[in-house]
């Protein structure tokens, strides 16, 4: 196990010189800001006009105007008079003028000015050195309780030129010293200067200067309301906001300071990575910043997996400003004010049948009443580099050519078979190295000539060309400008943002524009209203590019030595076959990938508008009405156009061309000869929510009793419509297209075409027009209440009934309420806990309830779902097809959730934490169920199983050190989750071991289970062997039974979390965020080629294989040194003799997937106040961030689990994906006016 620095995706052309330059610039910026930080300056403006006034009176006048306190020896100021006349001066300028001709120096420490006499003579110094005393004292809080761990600092008033007093460092005659109050709050110091000043500091209290004395006595600290203290946390469920202490639910909130400074992505969800215990995020992302999700894996999980079907939603429910939303990626993180994650039934059950996966509630910013106009700008640019193609672990050209020569077999794979067109598409690709080998075997060239040509290919590498021609440095840039303010009756917050995403694909563009406006109206003391308008327009475009990588033939160059673009027609067919097609059709079939770039384009235009409005009306004392209406509409238009000279257009035209019957005649074209192919896709998604509720919130007898109750009804509708059309012969200037005989070409097909497209006749795809639509409707009734007694005992309860067209019509399916109840005990407030001065708060919570999860629209319904067949090809009018049979008893998945939790705060809130234990049982898992075959359907979507989850969530935050201007905070999130499927009706039985290996869900095992054969090495013929459960070693086919394969673990991490450290010093802060996932496994990426024709590529730009292929078994005896099976030239012979999955899916190729990654490191700096005053701004800060800087991984193969398809397929095992956005650099700034 190693710790490595990640440098993989740094842009190749950035080079060490540019990195060095960037580091120099950052260092220079830090140096300048350090110099600025050392200058004392404060923004108060002071006016003085005094003539021969006592110095003490002058200082009193400065105190009144600036708010700063003065600490001095009264005897030193006697008989000191001063004349001064200044206007509009800063504190620094005023003090300098006051003491210019007086024997005093001063130090500004927080809001206190400490005066001392100027440096003394040597004799005075010696006298002062020996005039020391021993000091004792006791420090207590405002209640008289001892403060443990208070810091006592010394400021030498005379005779000490040590400058380390600005940060409260302890200084004593040039030597470092320290004093910390003990368990009784007491402290003692020896040999302290009689004229010294003690500075007493403790987190959450104001720093107090104290004059030195032998017996100081009791020092009572004053709470600092602007510093750390107990904060009333508000919990927002999307329906109501209540104090955290009045809820028994399991909720979590991220550190918003960390979230807002994470500038590597505009995704709010990705910024939550490692900040919420129990929230696991798959950070394999696309270059646009969107999380990649696959059907076999989940990108976002809260407390494990609660569903196993592709027909249900695995992600949490997202709620923005009280309204459920489906596209969270459209939200600008700069507009987010608060995020609350609801994890248990008590907090989430109010959302009913959609809350089983947890709920993430987001509240956006709003203006402040009676607040002045505030203008904020935030911007950043994130340099992400290029993907690391070398990570893919493929063979270099030398090893590739060597392996190709070793496995070449012209007997079992004869030339006549290789050049025979593939049935259905007329392709016959022959790679350049293959052509050389076949030319040699056919006697067209000598062995020496073949070696010379092959050696030339072995000396070439196309990685540099691929990197330079097909990829570019990706970047992300955002600028957000916001304004907020308000009066007594009206407040507002508005923002405008521009985001530019530069992906790795050359020529691609992505520009995003957004406007957000929230307005709050107060009509009178009883009626309030708000209106939120959120608009977004995204414009993107791309060219007709391909994305080759290191899995392509390593020698195949895309440009010739002279710089011209290389012809790669061989990717489709040999020259003789291509020439034959061209002569018959008079259509060129040459293929040049570089020339194809500008022959097509895709343009998309997405516009989304979301409007949310709400009203609150006070009806009676404590009783109010709340209504909310939210509507969202997103419309996207995507146009893909391929020009006439595009290869795909030319190839399709050739497939629908009949050669001329006589020499000299023209061929017959059944598709337009001119014009391109134009595809248009229009998608409209619309949803609206209407909610009405009554809320009763009342407290009496000095809040001994507090009750909150709400009762409401909610309706919601979500619709989606998609229309796609494709026309040929399209002229994008005239906006015209050609006419086609679809009935003939799609139904009957074209016989005897020049180049076949389909089995037998060439068949044109039915893509003229298609339309699909989904509709989901909900009608819900809910109630929720909470009662708190004496501020210590709380009970919560809630219930909801959801009715939906997604469920069956039977009463058993529709009338299934969800409910929850919870208890909370503020045990820390009990009298018997009052003697524990180190304990600030302790809460015990418990909850139990039911949440649910619904099927996706169109996957199941209470009635048969019919799809229409509407096109001109079929006579007799519109046809209907039964696409989904009805299931009247289908109901939503039910999750029963038990949660036990403890919240605590210790040491004057220096240490705070939450521990939760939970157990979830999901019943009625949605999946396939077997049907009687006589129904015409083998299976139906139904409730097919049950699953359990147990886990622990831990969240701890600590203030490790606060001393003067130095602060160090830590946040730890840790979660454990383990699940097990307890019941599952399989749509197909498990008969063989291979059946078990290919099932991610099995009864009795965790979800995403990984099974493997027990590998027993190779036999003397290079064939893989396995060990059966009875100890037998065999290579026989289809012999392994389910009991013969091993359970290796799950692909879902058992342990996950994050560790954040924030260190602040004066105007600087450094935040280090680390994330980790532990306790899960992945399949290793192994070679997938073991038989057949050999190494070659087609239009998919593949052909290369795992670098370990060179170490495969080659001769008897090699089985002692390798586990990699030998190569058999005949694919059919290999299938008959062995099962290569005995190796690829063996236990030796299942790895520990644990990793720990330094996700981001952020250095921030805020300009000093005097500079901001001169610039007439409220604040300016800069930040520099490094992302994905360092990686520790448990495997020894260099695999980053975040860039690995860990489950793989039935043959290939795992699959690497090229990492990007690694070691990225972000520079940002924030300005407040």
PDB file of C-alpha atoms in Angstrom, residues 866-882:
ATOM      1  CA  UNK A 866     -50.861   0.232 -24.517  1.00  0.00           C
ATOM      2  CA  UNK A 867     -48.458   1.849 -26.944  1.00  0.00           C
ATOM      3  CA  UNK A 868     -49.677   3.031 -30.299  1.00  0.00           C
ATOM      4  CA  UNK A 869     -48.134   2.215 -33.655  1.00  0.00           C
ATOM      5  CA  UNK A 870     -48.779   5.292 -35.740  1.00  0.00           C
ATOM      6  CA  UNK A 871     -46.955   5.525 -39.070  1.00  0.00           C
ATOM      7  CA  UNK A 872     -47.700   5.295 -42.794  1.00  0.00           C
ATOM      8  CA  UNK A 873     -46.183   1.848 -43.181  1.00  0.00           C
ATOM      9  CA  UNK A 874     -49.035  -0.218 -41.826  1.00  0.00           C
ATOM     10  CA  UNK A 875     -52.422  -0.355 -43.559  1.00  0.00           C
ATOM     11  CA  UNK A 876     -55.605  -0.281 -41.509  1.00  0.00           C
ATOM     12  CA  UNK A 877     -54.843   2.776 -39.363  1.00  0.00           C
ATOM     13  CA  UNK A 878     -53.444   3.004 -35.860  1.00  0.00           C
ATOM     14  CA  UNK A 879     -52.265  -0.181 -34.171  1.00  0.00           C
ATOM     15  CA  UNK A 880     -51.975  -0.833 -30.439  1.00  0.00           C
ATOM     16  CA  UNK A 881     -49.355  -2.856 -28.642  1.00  0.00           C
ATOM     17  CA  UNK A 882     -49.508  -4.105 -25.042  1.00  0.00           C
TER      18      UNK A 882
END
